[in-house]
mmCIF file of C-alpha atoms and ligand atoms in Angstrom:
data_model
loop_
_atom_site.group_PDB
_atom_site.id
_atom_site.type_symbol
_atom_site.label_atom_id
_atom_site.label_comp_id
_atom_site.label_asym_id
_atom_site.label_seq_id
_atom_site.Cartn_x
_atom_site.Cartn_y
_atom_site.Cartn_z
ATOM 1 C CA MET V 1 5.676 1.290 -25.551
ATOM 2 C CA PRO V 2 5.997 -2.201 -24.087
ATOM 3 C CA THR V 3 2.869 -4.284 -24.114
ATOM 4 C CA SER V 4 3.757 -7.343 -22.115
ATOM 5 C CA SER V 5 4.918 -7.824 -18.581
ATOM 6 C CA HIS V 6 7.898 -9.836 -17.357
ATOM 7 C CA SER V 7 9.207 -11.246 -14.113
ATOM 8 C CA MET V 8 11.599 -9.001 -12.207
ATOM 9 C CA LYS V 9 13.700 -8.824 -9.099
ATOM 10 C CA ILE V 10 13.849 -6.551 -6.102
ATOM 11 C CA GLY V 11 17.096 -7.462 -4.410
ATOM 12 C CA ASN V 12 17.108 -11.266 -4.520
ATOM 13 C CA ILE V 13 13.326 -11.594 -4.502
ATOM 14 C CA THR V 14 11.832 -12.672 -7.804
ATOM 15 C CA PHE V 15 8.373 -11.393 -8.702
ATOM 16 C CA ASP V 16 6.043 -12.879 -11.252
ATOM 17 C CA ARG V 17 5.035 -10.955 -14.358
ATOM 18 C CA TYR V 18 2.040 -8.715 -13.762
ATOM 19 C CA SER V 19 2.828 -8.408 -10.080
ATOM 20 C CA VAL V 20 0.315 -6.513 -7.979
ATOM 21 C CA PHE V 21 1.375 -4.971 -4.672
ATOM 22 C CA LEU V 22 -0.707 -3.826 -1.716
ATOM 23 C CA ALA V 23 0.099 -0.143 -1.078
ATOM 24 C CA PRO V 24 1.141 0.971 2.397
ATOM 25 C CA MET V 25 -1.818 2.607 4.160
ATOM 26 C CA GLU V 26 -1.844 4.073 7.649
ATOM 27 C CA ASP V 27 -4.310 2.333 9.958
ATOM 28 C CA VAL V 28 -5.280 -0.040 7.126
ATOM 29 C CA THR V 29 -2.404 -2.346 6.199
ATOM 30 C CA ASP V 30 -2.034 -4.091 9.545
ATOM 31 C CA PRO V 31 -1.088 -7.793 9.661
ATOM 32 C CA ALA V 32 -4.742 -8.900 9.582
ATOM 33 C CA PHE V 33 -5.473 -7.076 6.326
ATOM 34 C CA ARG V 34 -2.121 -7.870 4.768
ATOM 35 C CA LEU V 35 -2.761 -11.595 5.244
ATOM 36 C CA VAL V 36 -6.161 -11.403 3.567
ATOM 37 C CA CYS V 37 -4.631 -9.585 0.598
ATOM 38 C CA LYS V 38 -1.854 -12.136 0.429
ATOM 39 C CA GLU V 39 -4.392 -14.944 0.350
ATOM 40 C CA PHE V 40 -5.921 -13.354 -2.760
ATOM 41 C CA GLY V 41 -2.625 -13.022 -4.585
ATOM 42 C CA ALA V 42 -0.968 -9.752 -3.523
ATOM 43 C CA ASP V 43 2.668 -10.266 -4.554
ATOM 44 C CA LEU V 44 4.129 -7.829 -2.033
ATOM 45 C CA VAL V 45 2.498 -6.213 0.973
ATOM 46 C CA TYR V 46 3.662 -3.140 2.903
ATOM 47 C CA THR V 47 3.159 -2.143 6.504
ATOM 48 C CA GLU V 48 1.709 1.284 7.186
ATOM 49 C CA PHE V 49 4.399 3.940 7.473
ATOM 50 C CA VAL V 50 6.360 3.834 10.711
ATOM 51 C CA SER V 51 7.851 6.955 12.284
ATOM 52 C CA ALA V 52 11.648 6.848 12.532
ATOM 53 C CA ASP V 53 11.538 9.375 15.381
ATOM 54 C CA ALA V 54 9.232 7.103 17.381
ATOM 55 C CA LEU V 55 11.245 3.973 16.520
ATOM 56 C CA VAL V 56 14.485 5.338 17.914
ATOM 57 C CA ARG V 57 12.625 6.121 21.144
ATOM 58 C CA PHE V 58 11.232 2.557 21.152
ATOM 59 C CA VAL V 59 7.665 3.843 21.556
ATOM 60 C CA ASN V 60 5.588 0.757 22.271
ATOM 61 C CA ARG V 61 2.727 1.411 19.853
ATOM 62 C CA THR V 62 5.214 2.112 17.086
ATOM 63 C CA MET V 63 7.304 -0.982 17.776
ATOM 64 C CA GLN V 64 4.111 -3.058 17.349
ATOM 65 C CA LYS V 65 3.901 -1.861 13.757
ATOM 66 C CA LEU V 66 7.035 -3.898 13.039
ATOM 67 C CA THR V 67 5.182 -7.160 13.716
ATOM 68 C CA ILE V 68 5.278 -9.353 10.635
ATOM 69 C CA VAL V 69 4.460 -13.017 10.118
ATOM 70 C CA ASP V 70 6.079 -15.503 7.755
ATOM 71 C CA GLU V 71 2.829 -16.227 5.869
ATOM 72 C CA GLU V 72 2.755 -12.701 4.483
ATOM 73 C CA ARG V 73 6.256 -12.736 2.988
ATOM 74 C CA PRO V 74 7.571 -11.016 1.001
ATOM 75 C CA VAL V 75 6.731 -7.978 3.131
ATOM 76 C CA ALA V 76 8.117 -4.455 3.175
ATOM 77 C CA ILE V 77 8.283 -2.292 6.280
ATOM 78 C CA GLN V 78 7.969 1.385 5.429
ATOM 79 C CA ILE V 79 9.622 4.150 7.457
ATOM 80 C CA TYR V 80 9.466 7.931 7.308
ATOM 81 C CA GLY V 81 11.406 10.761 8.866
ATOM 82 C CA LYS V 82 13.495 13.763 7.940
ATOM 83 C CA ASP V 83 16.768 13.321 9.759
ATOM 84 C CA PRO V 84 19.342 11.112 7.986
ATOM 85 C CA GLN V 85 20.932 9.753 11.185
ATOM 86 C CA THR V 86 17.552 8.999 12.772
ATOM 87 C CA MET V 87 16.468 7.234 9.595
ATOM 88 C CA VAL V 88 19.656 5.145 9.657
ATOM 89 C CA ASP V 89 19.115 4.206 13.308
ATOM 90 C CA ALA V 90 15.446 3.432 12.608
ATOM 91 C CA ALA V 91 16.339 1.298 9.574
ATOM 92 C CA LYS V 92 18.708 -0.763 11.743
ATOM 93 C CA ILE V 93 15.929 -1.327 14.284
ATOM 94 C CA VAL V 94 13.570 -2.308 11.459
ATOM 95 C CA ALA V 95 16.157 -4.721 10.043
ATOM 96 C CA GLU V 96 16.034 -6.674 13.311
ATOM 97 C CA SER V 97 12.406 -7.539 12.525
ATOM 98 C CA ASN V 98 13.755 -9.176 9.392
ATOM 99 C CA PRO V 99 11.432 -7.796 6.687
ATOM 100 C CA ASP V 100 12.216 -8.689 3.074
ATOM 101 C CA ILE V 101 12.444 -5.025 2.081
ATOM 102 C CA ILE V 102 12.774 -1.658 3.816
ATOM 103 C CA ASP V 103 10.795 1.049 2.030
ATOM 104 C CA ILE V 104 11.275 4.777 2.550
ATOM 105 C CA ASN V 105 8.268 7.088 2.365
ATOM 106 C CA PHE V 106 8.895 10.314 0.445
ATOM 107 C CA GLY V 107 5.258 10.701 -0.546
ATOM 108 C CA CYS V 108 3.053 11.354 2.463
ATOM 109 C CA PRO V 109 1.243 14.641 1.765
ATOM 110 C CA VAL V 110 -0.420 15.062 5.173
ATOM 111 C CA LYS V 111 0.310 18.487 6.636
ATOM 112 C CA LYS V 112 1.625 17.370 9.998
ATOM 113 C CA ILE V 113 4.226 15.248 8.204
ATOM 114 C CA ALA V 114 5.029 17.009 4.909
ATOM 115 C CA SER V 115 5.135 20.545 6.315
ATOM 116 C CA LYS V 116 7.591 19.353 8.946
ATOM 117 C CA GLY V 117 9.905 18.172 6.190
ATOM 118 C CA ALA V 118 9.241 14.427 6.235
ATOM 119 C CA GLY V 119 7.289 12.302 3.700
ATOM 120 C CA ALA V 120 6.547 14.378 0.577
ATOM 121 C CA GLY V 121 8.095 17.374 2.359
ATOM 122 C CA LEU V 122 11.465 16.001 1.277
ATOM 123 C CA LEU V 123 10.518 16.670 -2.342
ATOM 124 C CA ARG V 124 11.412 20.276 -1.487
ATOM 125 C CA ASP V 125 14.856 19.300 -0.220
ATOM 126 C CA ILE V 126 16.314 16.838 -2.720
ATOM 127 C CA PRO V 127 19.877 16.881 -1.297
ATOM 128 C CA ARG V 128 18.491 15.760 2.074
ATOM 129 C CA LEU V 129 16.189 13.206 0.436
ATOM 130 C CA LEU V 130 19.184 11.701 -1.382
ATOM 131 C CA ASP V 131 21.315 11.820 1.752
ATOM 132 C CA ILE V 132 18.653 9.858 3.661
ATOM 133 C CA THR V 133 18.347 7.326 0.858
ATOM 134 C CA GLN V 134 22.054 6.764 0.446
ATOM 135 C CA SER V 135 22.627 6.529 4.204
ATOM 136 C CA VAL V 136 19.842 3.982 4.711
ATOM 137 C CA VAL V 137 20.998 1.881 1.733
ATOM 138 C CA LYS V 138 24.504 1.765 3.226
ATOM 139 C CA ALA V 139 23.305 1.026 6.751
ATOM 140 C CA VAL V 140 21.329 -2.182 6.177
ATOM 141 C CA ASN V 141 21.824 -5.488 4.421
ATOM 142 C CA LEU V 142 18.335 -5.530 2.960
ATOM 143 C CA PRO V 143 16.962 -4.187 -0.319
ATOM 144 C CA VAL V 144 15.877 -0.584 0.215
ATOM 145 C CA THR V 145 13.088 0.810 -1.942
ATOM 146 C CA VAL V 146 11.468 4.237 -2.168
ATOM 147 C CA LYS V 147 7.861 5.332 -2.610
ATOM 148 C CA THR V 148 7.243 8.891 -3.710
ATOM 149 C CA ARG V 149 5.121 11.229 -5.826
ATOM 150 C CA LEU V 150 5.701 13.134 -9.090
ATOM 151 C CA GLY V 151 7.000 16.200 -7.242
ATOM 152 C CA TRP V 152 5.881 18.852 -4.795
ATOM 153 C CA ASP V 153 3.487 20.702 -7.116
ATOM 154 C CA ASP V 154 2.620 21.306 -10.760
ATOM 155 C CA ASN V 155 5.713 23.469 -11.239
ATOM 156 C CA SER V 156 8.113 20.910 -9.840
ATOM 157 C CA LYS V 157 7.365 17.509 -11.321
ATOM 158 C CA ILE V 158 10.942 16.329 -10.854
ATOM 159 C CA ILE V 159 10.339 12.579 -10.821
ATOM 160 C CA CYS V 160 12.297 11.799 -14.022
ATOM 161 C CA THR V 161 15.498 13.361 -12.686
ATOM 162 C CA LEU V 162 14.823 12.131 -9.170
ATOM 163 C CA ALA V 163 14.421 8.525 -10.335
ATOM 164 C CA ARG V 164 17.951 8.547 -11.789
ATOM 165 C CA GLN V 165 19.344 10.142 -8.653
ATOM 166 C CA LEU V 166 17.607 7.575 -6.439
ATOM 167 C CA GLN V 167 18.878 4.751 -8.603
ATOM 168 C CA ASP V 168 22.405 6.115 -8.129
ATOM 169 C CA CYS V 169 21.832 5.952 -4.355
ATOM 170 C CA GLY V 170 21.484 2.191 -4.701
ATOM 171 C CA ILE V 171 17.759 1.621 -4.189
ATOM 172 C CA ALA V 172 16.344 -1.689 -5.401
ATOM 173 C CA ALA V 173 13.022 -0.388 -6.803
ATOM 174 C CA LEU V 174 10.967 2.795 -7.012
ATOM 175 C CA ALA V 175 7.222 3.122 -6.501
ATOM 176 C CA ILE V 176 5.633 6.251 -7.950
ATOM 177 C CA HIS V 177 2.187 7.595 -7.048
ATOM 178 C CA GLY V 178 1.086 9.673 -10.046
ATOM 179 C CA ARG V 179 0.172 12.788 -8.092
ATOM 180 C CA THR V 180 2.041 15.782 -6.685
ATOM 181 C CA ARG V 181 2.020 16.633 -3.005
ATOM 182 C CA SER V 182 -0.243 19.628 -3.712
ATOM 183 C CA GLN V 183 -2.826 17.360 -5.257
ATOM 184 C CA MET V 184 -3.083 15.317 -2.053
ATOM 185 C CA TYR V 185 -5.621 12.705 -3.213
ATOM 186 C CA THR V 186 -7.638 14.943 -5.562
ATOM 187 C CA GLY V 187 -7.889 14.870 -9.346
ATOM 188 C CA GLU V 188 -6.765 11.924 -11.365
ATOM 189 C CA ALA V 189 -3.391 10.219 -11.030
ATOM 190 C CA ASP V 190 -1.210 11.157 -14.019
ATOM 191 C CA TRP V 191 0.608 8.066 -15.216
ATOM 192 C CA THR V 192 2.412 9.684 -18.155
ATOM 193 C CA LEU V 193 5.450 10.597 -16.061
ATOM 194 C CA ILE V 194 5.472 7.129 -14.487
ATOM 195 C CA GLY V 195 5.671 5.790 -18.053
ATOM 196 C CA GLU V 196 8.475 8.228 -18.890
ATOM 197 C CA VAL V 197 10.530 7.046 -15.935
ATOM 198 C CA LYS V 198 9.933 3.414 -16.868
ATOM 199 C CA ASN V 199 10.988 4.025 -20.455
ATOM 200 C CA ASP V 200 14.080 6.035 -19.581
ATOM 201 C CA PRO V 201 16.918 3.873 -20.960
ATOM 202 C CA LYS V 202 19.111 4.860 -17.996
ATOM 203 C CA ILE V 203 16.630 3.404 -15.501
ATOM 204 C CA LYS V 204 17.421 -0.221 -14.686
ATOM 205 C CA ILE V 205 15.593 -0.659 -11.369
ATOM 206 C CA PRO V 206 11.973 -1.906 -11.321
ATOM 207 C CA ILE V 207 9.350 0.827 -11.481
ATOM 208 C CA ILE V 208 6.103 0.279 -9.622
ATOM 209 C CA GLY V 209 3.146 2.382 -10.772
ATOM 210 C CA ASN V 210 0.519 3.567 -8.306
ATOM 211 C CA GLY V 211 -2.647 5.624 -8.397
ATOM 212 C CA ASP V 212 -6.342 5.048 -9.043
ATOM 213 C CA ILE V 213 -6.281 1.345 -9.873
ATOM 214 C CA THR V 214 -9.760 0.209 -8.933
ATOM 215 C CA THR V 215 -10.629 -2.527 -11.439
ATOM 216 C CA PRO V 216 -8.880 -5.316 -13.393
ATOM 217 C CA GLU V 217 -9.534 -3.348 -16.606
ATOM 218 C CA VAL V 218 -7.725 -0.275 -15.295
ATOM 219 C CA ALA V 219 -4.878 -2.487 -14.042
ATOM 220 C CA GLU V 220 -4.474 -4.081 -17.463
ATOM 221 C CA ASP V 221 -4.491 -0.704 -19.159
ATOM 222 C CA LYS V 222 -1.757 0.623 -16.846
ATOM 223 C CA PHE V 223 0.513 -2.377 -17.423
ATOM 224 C CA HIS V 224 0.074 -2.314 -21.164
ATOM 225 C CA ARG V 225 0.167 1.409 -21.674
ATOM 226 C CA TYR V 226 3.026 2.302 -19.344
ATOM 227 C CA GLY V 227 5.069 -0.904 -19.225
ATOM 228 C CA VAL V 228 5.613 -0.740 -15.468
ATOM 229 C CA ASP V 229 7.235 -3.694 -13.707
ATOM 230 C CA ALA V 230 4.478 -3.927 -11.101
ATOM 231 C CA ILE V 231 1.421 -2.014 -10.016
ATOM 232 C CA MET V 232 0.399 -1.052 -6.500
ATOM 233 C CA VAL V 233 -3.209 -0.888 -5.305
ATOM 234 C CA GLY V 234 -4.286 1.185 -2.303
ATOM 235 C CA ARG V 235 -7.845 2.380 -1.810
ATOM 236 C CA GLY V 236 -9.165 -0.106 -4.343
ATOM 237 C CA ALA V 237 -8.250 -2.941 -1.984
ATOM 238 C CA ILE V 238 -9.975 -1.624 1.138
ATOM 239 C CA GLY V 239 -12.876 -3.960 1.920
ATOM 240 C CA ASN V 240 -12.093 -5.569 -1.424
ATOM 241 C CA ALA V 241 -9.043 -7.819 -0.930
ATOM 242 C CA TRP V 242 -10.060 -10.129 -3.805
ATOM 243 C CA ILE V 243 -9.214 -7.335 -6.272
ATOM 244 C CA PHE V 244 -5.748 -8.928 -6.426
ATOM 245 C CA ALA V 245 -7.259 -12.219 -7.595
ATOM 246 C CA GLU V 246 -9.476 -10.424 -10.109
ATOM 247 C CA ILE V 247 -6.564 -8.445 -11.559
ATOM 248 C CA LYS V 248 -4.257 -11.457 -11.775
ATOM 249 C CA ASN V 249 -6.892 -13.661 -13.342
ATOM 250 C CA ARG V 250 -7.530 -11.066 -16.012
ATOM 251 C CA LEU V 251 -3.860 -10.505 -16.791
ATOM 252 C CA LEU V 252 -2.629 -14.070 -16.608
ATOM 253 C CA GLY V 253 -5.615 -15.412 -18.476
ATOM 254 C CA GLU V 254 -6.041 -18.276 -16.054
ATOM 255 C CA ASN V 255 -8.275 -19.049 -13.147
ATOM 256 C CA ARG V 256 -5.287 -19.078 -10.844
ATOM 257 C CA TYR V 257 -7.104 -17.516 -7.968
ATOM 258 C CA SER V 258 -10.636 -18.166 -6.940
ATOM 259 C CA VAL V 259 -12.716 -15.031 -6.622
ATOM 260 C CA PRO V 260 -15.197 -15.328 -3.730
ATOM 261 C CA ASN V 261 -18.944 -15.185 -4.260
ATOM 262 C CA PHE V 262 -21.339 -12.999 -2.247
ATOM 263 C CA GLU V 263 -21.619 -15.296 0.764
ATOM 264 C CA SER V 264 -17.848 -15.916 0.911
ATOM 265 C CA ARG V 265 -17.207 -12.164 0.706
ATOM 266 C CA LYS V 266 -19.345 -11.665 3.776
ATOM 267 C CA GLU V 267 -17.388 -14.408 5.554
ATOM 268 C CA ILE V 268 -14.093 -12.748 4.578
ATOM 269 C CA LEU V 269 -15.337 -9.427 5.959
ATOM 270 C CA LYS V 270 -16.347 -11.125 9.201
ATOM 271 C CA ARG V 271 -13.037 -12.929 9.470
ATOM 272 C CA HIS V 272 -11.223 -9.671 8.915
ATOM 273 C CA ILE V 273 -13.212 -8.042 11.730
ATOM 274 C CA ILE V 274 -12.375 -10.940 14.057
ATOM 275 C CA ASN V 275 -8.682 -10.710 13.117
ATOM 276 C CA SER V 276 -8.721 -6.968 13.828
ATOM 277 C CA ILE V 277 -10.251 -7.601 17.248
ATOM 278 C CA GLU V 278 -7.590 -10.199 17.977
ATOM 279 C CA TRP V 279 -4.870 -7.889 16.743
ATOM 280 C CA LEU V 280 -6.036 -4.999 18.934
ATOM 281 C CA LYS V 281 -7.148 -7.308 21.760
ATOM 282 C CA ASP V 282 -10.364 -5.316 22.201
ATOM 283 C CA GLU V 283 -13.803 -5.886 20.640
ATOM 284 C CA ARG V 284 -14.810 -2.236 20.335
ATOM 285 C CA LYS V 285 -11.421 -1.051 19.099
ATOM 286 C CA GLY V 286 -11.294 -3.878 16.556
ATOM 287 C CA ILE V 287 -14.735 -2.995 15.235
ATOM 288 C CA ILE V 288 -13.944 0.714 15.002
ATOM 289 C CA HIS V 289 -10.702 -0.158 13.215
ATOM 290 C CA SER V 290 -12.665 -2.294 10.714
ATOM 291 C CA ARG V 291 -15.190 0.431 9.896
ATOM 292 C CA ARG V 292 -13.108 1.811 7.063
ATOM 293 C CA HIS V 293 -13.338 -1.603 5.380
ATOM 294 C CA ILE V 294 -17.065 -1.898 6.081
ATOM 295 C CA ALA V 295 -17.650 1.592 4.666
ATOM 296 C CA ALA V 296 -15.575 0.988 1.539
ATOM 297 C CA THR V 297 -16.501 -2.569 0.674
ATOM 298 C CA PRO V 298 -18.307 -3.072 -2.624
ATOM 299 C CA ILE V 299 -19.912 -6.284 -1.283
ATOM 300 C CA PHE V 300 -23.264 -4.611 -0.670
ATOM 301 C CA LYS V 301 -23.317 -2.482 -3.826
ATOM 302 C CA GLY V 302 -26.672 -2.614 -5.542
ATOM 303 C CA ILE V 303 -28.629 -4.004 -2.575
ATOM 304 C CA PRO V 304 -31.940 -2.097 -2.580
ATOM 305 C CA ASN V 305 -32.671 0.123 0.433
ATOM 306 C CA PHE V 306 -29.330 -0.749 1.931
ATOM 307 C CA LYS V 307 -28.632 2.690 3.449
ATOM 308 C CA PRO V 308 -30.215 2.127 6.916
ATOM 309 C CA THR V 309 -28.401 -1.219 7.233
ATOM 310 C CA ARG V 310 -25.144 0.415 6.209
ATOM 311 C CA ILE V 311 -25.607 3.137 8.836
ATOM 312 C CA ALA V 312 -26.413 0.486 11.459
ATOM 313 C CA MET V 313 -23.296 -1.506 10.461
ATOM 314 C CA LEU V 314 -21.126 1.564 10.882
ATOM 315 C CA LYS V 315 -22.656 2.248 14.304
ATOM 316 C CA ALA V 316 -22.611 -1.298 15.676
ATOM 317 C CA ASP V 317 -20.133 -1.748 18.472
ATOM 318 C CA SER V 318 -20.546 -5.401 19.331
ATOM 319 C CA ILE V 319 -19.651 -8.430 17.256
ATOM 320 C CA SER V 320 -23.089 -9.971 17.749
ATOM 321 C CA ASP V 321 -24.945 -6.884 16.447
ATOM 322 C CA LEU V 322 -22.547 -6.374 13.573
ATOM 323 C CA PHE V 323 -22.513 -9.996 12.429
ATOM 324 C CA ALA V 324 -26.329 -10.211 12.652
ATOM 325 C CA LEU V 325 -26.512 -7.243 10.282
ATOM 326 C CA ILE V 326 -23.977 -8.730 7.878
ATOM 327 C CA ASP V 327 -25.625 -12.180 7.950
ATOM 328 C CA GLY V 328 -29.011 -10.589 7.324
ATOM 329 C CA VAL V 329 -28.071 -9.085 3.963
ATOM 330 C CA ARG V 330 -29.225 -11.235 1.046
ATOM 331 C CA GLU V 331 -27.787 -11.138 -2.447
ATOM 332 C CA VAL V 332 -30.071 -9.564 -5.031
HETATM 333 C C1 LIG D 1 -5.981 5.730 4.298
HETATM 334 C C2 LIG D 1 -4.682 5.880 3.547
HETATM 335 C C3 LIG D 1 -3.486 5.770 4.220
HETATM 336 C C4 LIG D 1 -2.269 5.873 3.524
HETATM 337 N N1 LIG D 1 -1.100 5.697 4.215
HETATM 338 C C5 LIG D 1 0.080 5.651 3.519
HETATM 339 C C6 LIG D 1 1.299 5.286 4.155
HETATM 340 O O1 LIG D 1 1.350 5.010 5.357
HETATM 341 N N2 LIG D 1 2.428 5.270 3.388
HETATM 342 C C7 LIG D 1 2.417 5.563 2.043
HETATM 343 O O2 LIG D 1 3.464 5.515 1.379
HETATM 344 N N3 LIG D 1 1.276 5.905 1.420
HETATM 345 C C8 LIG D 1 0.113 5.934 2.123
HETATM 346 N N4 LIG D 1 -1.051 6.190 1.451
HETATM 347 C C9 LIG D 1 -1.002 6.381 -0.009
HETATM 348 C C10 LIG D 1 -1.216 5.048 -0.746
HETATM 349 O O3 LIG D 1 -0.172 4.153 -0.490
HETATM 350 C C11 LIG D 1 -1.325 5.273 -2.274
HETATM 351 O O4 LIG D 1 -0.122 5.848 -2.725
HETATM 352 C C12 LIG D 1 -2.461 6.215 -2.663
HETATM 353 O O5 LIG D 1 -3.653 5.902 -1.935
HETATM 354 C C13 LIG D 1 -2.752 6.127 -4.170
HETATM 355 O O6 LIG D 1 -3.076 4.814 -4.552
HETATM 356 P P1 LIG D 1 -4.628 4.349 -4.768
HETATM 357 O O7 LIG D 1 -5.222 5.303 -5.765
HETATM 358 O O8 LIG D 1 -4.514 2.958 -5.276
HETATM 359 O O9 LIG D 1 -5.291 4.475 -3.441
HETATM 360 C C14 LIG D 1 -2.267 6.133 2.129
HETATM 361 C C15 LIG D 1 -3.479 6.264 1.474
HETATM 362 C C16 LIG D 1 -4.686 6.131 2.150
HETATM 363 C C17 LIG D 1 -5.969 6.253 1.375
#
């Protein structure tokens, strides 16, 4: 098994060794959050998934999800859908926003998506999945990547065969979340099959490993044990954008990125809330949108008797109340 990382390319974009990507997350990876992650060293950021069906109807709220800014480059816009022609038309609309990469979602396990045959639902219809992939690759002049899971369920972990088939469709990289659709987000991600794909001599495209990376130690273990070209962090980054800096510092053995102290972390959280309000152009909506980050952030871990403050933070619906609560917390 390989033990050291190397630089690699997705299309014409070169990535550093030990690259760490921000996973696409619905309602989480908006431009405000992507920029914070970028600032702390995320090598590639993804938009949340964007519905191809809604894109071809030019639904306003969906079109907004295509907003990207130059500071966050390289950035991937992710699309999902089940109809090859709609996916092609959607990919062409996405290409006009000029992302660096177009990513296709074949991994979303949520019932309303997967049971309708999109996202991970396509893992039950491989010919269609490959048709979509090939058609999108042909339709746009951008690198097309895929993000998927190990298979539909325990009895159909088809990722090793699927990876070769996807490579033959012309994709530029493959991200694998080490769970099946049936597992949803339960149990532990199984990286052994990710490692098998990476070590398949027929696989030449970069393989990005994803699932359960929550600390620099776990990140290091995944790189060294499975030899992946990059790793992708999802939940571990929510309210915790500096995880990218922590991982990269550990793996590159340098203090390349500064990791914020307690007071700076609070400022980053506040800035993120302000950015969300600006993004949604509404104080209440911005605060509600930020609650996932407030709930998940490890900033306040270990503060004695923090529970009532935490509850108050998650209930606050004005900036002044919320910031007073955040400012009031002292490091132990
Ligand atoms: C709130 C949330 C939203 C997500 N939305 C998407 C999405 O839009 N597209 C996608 O490919 N995966 C999505 N995922 C899956 C993540 O990208 C990632 O594969 C999964 O969370 C496992 O990685 P982690 O253990 O690092 O979180 C989502 C996950 C979460 C928790």
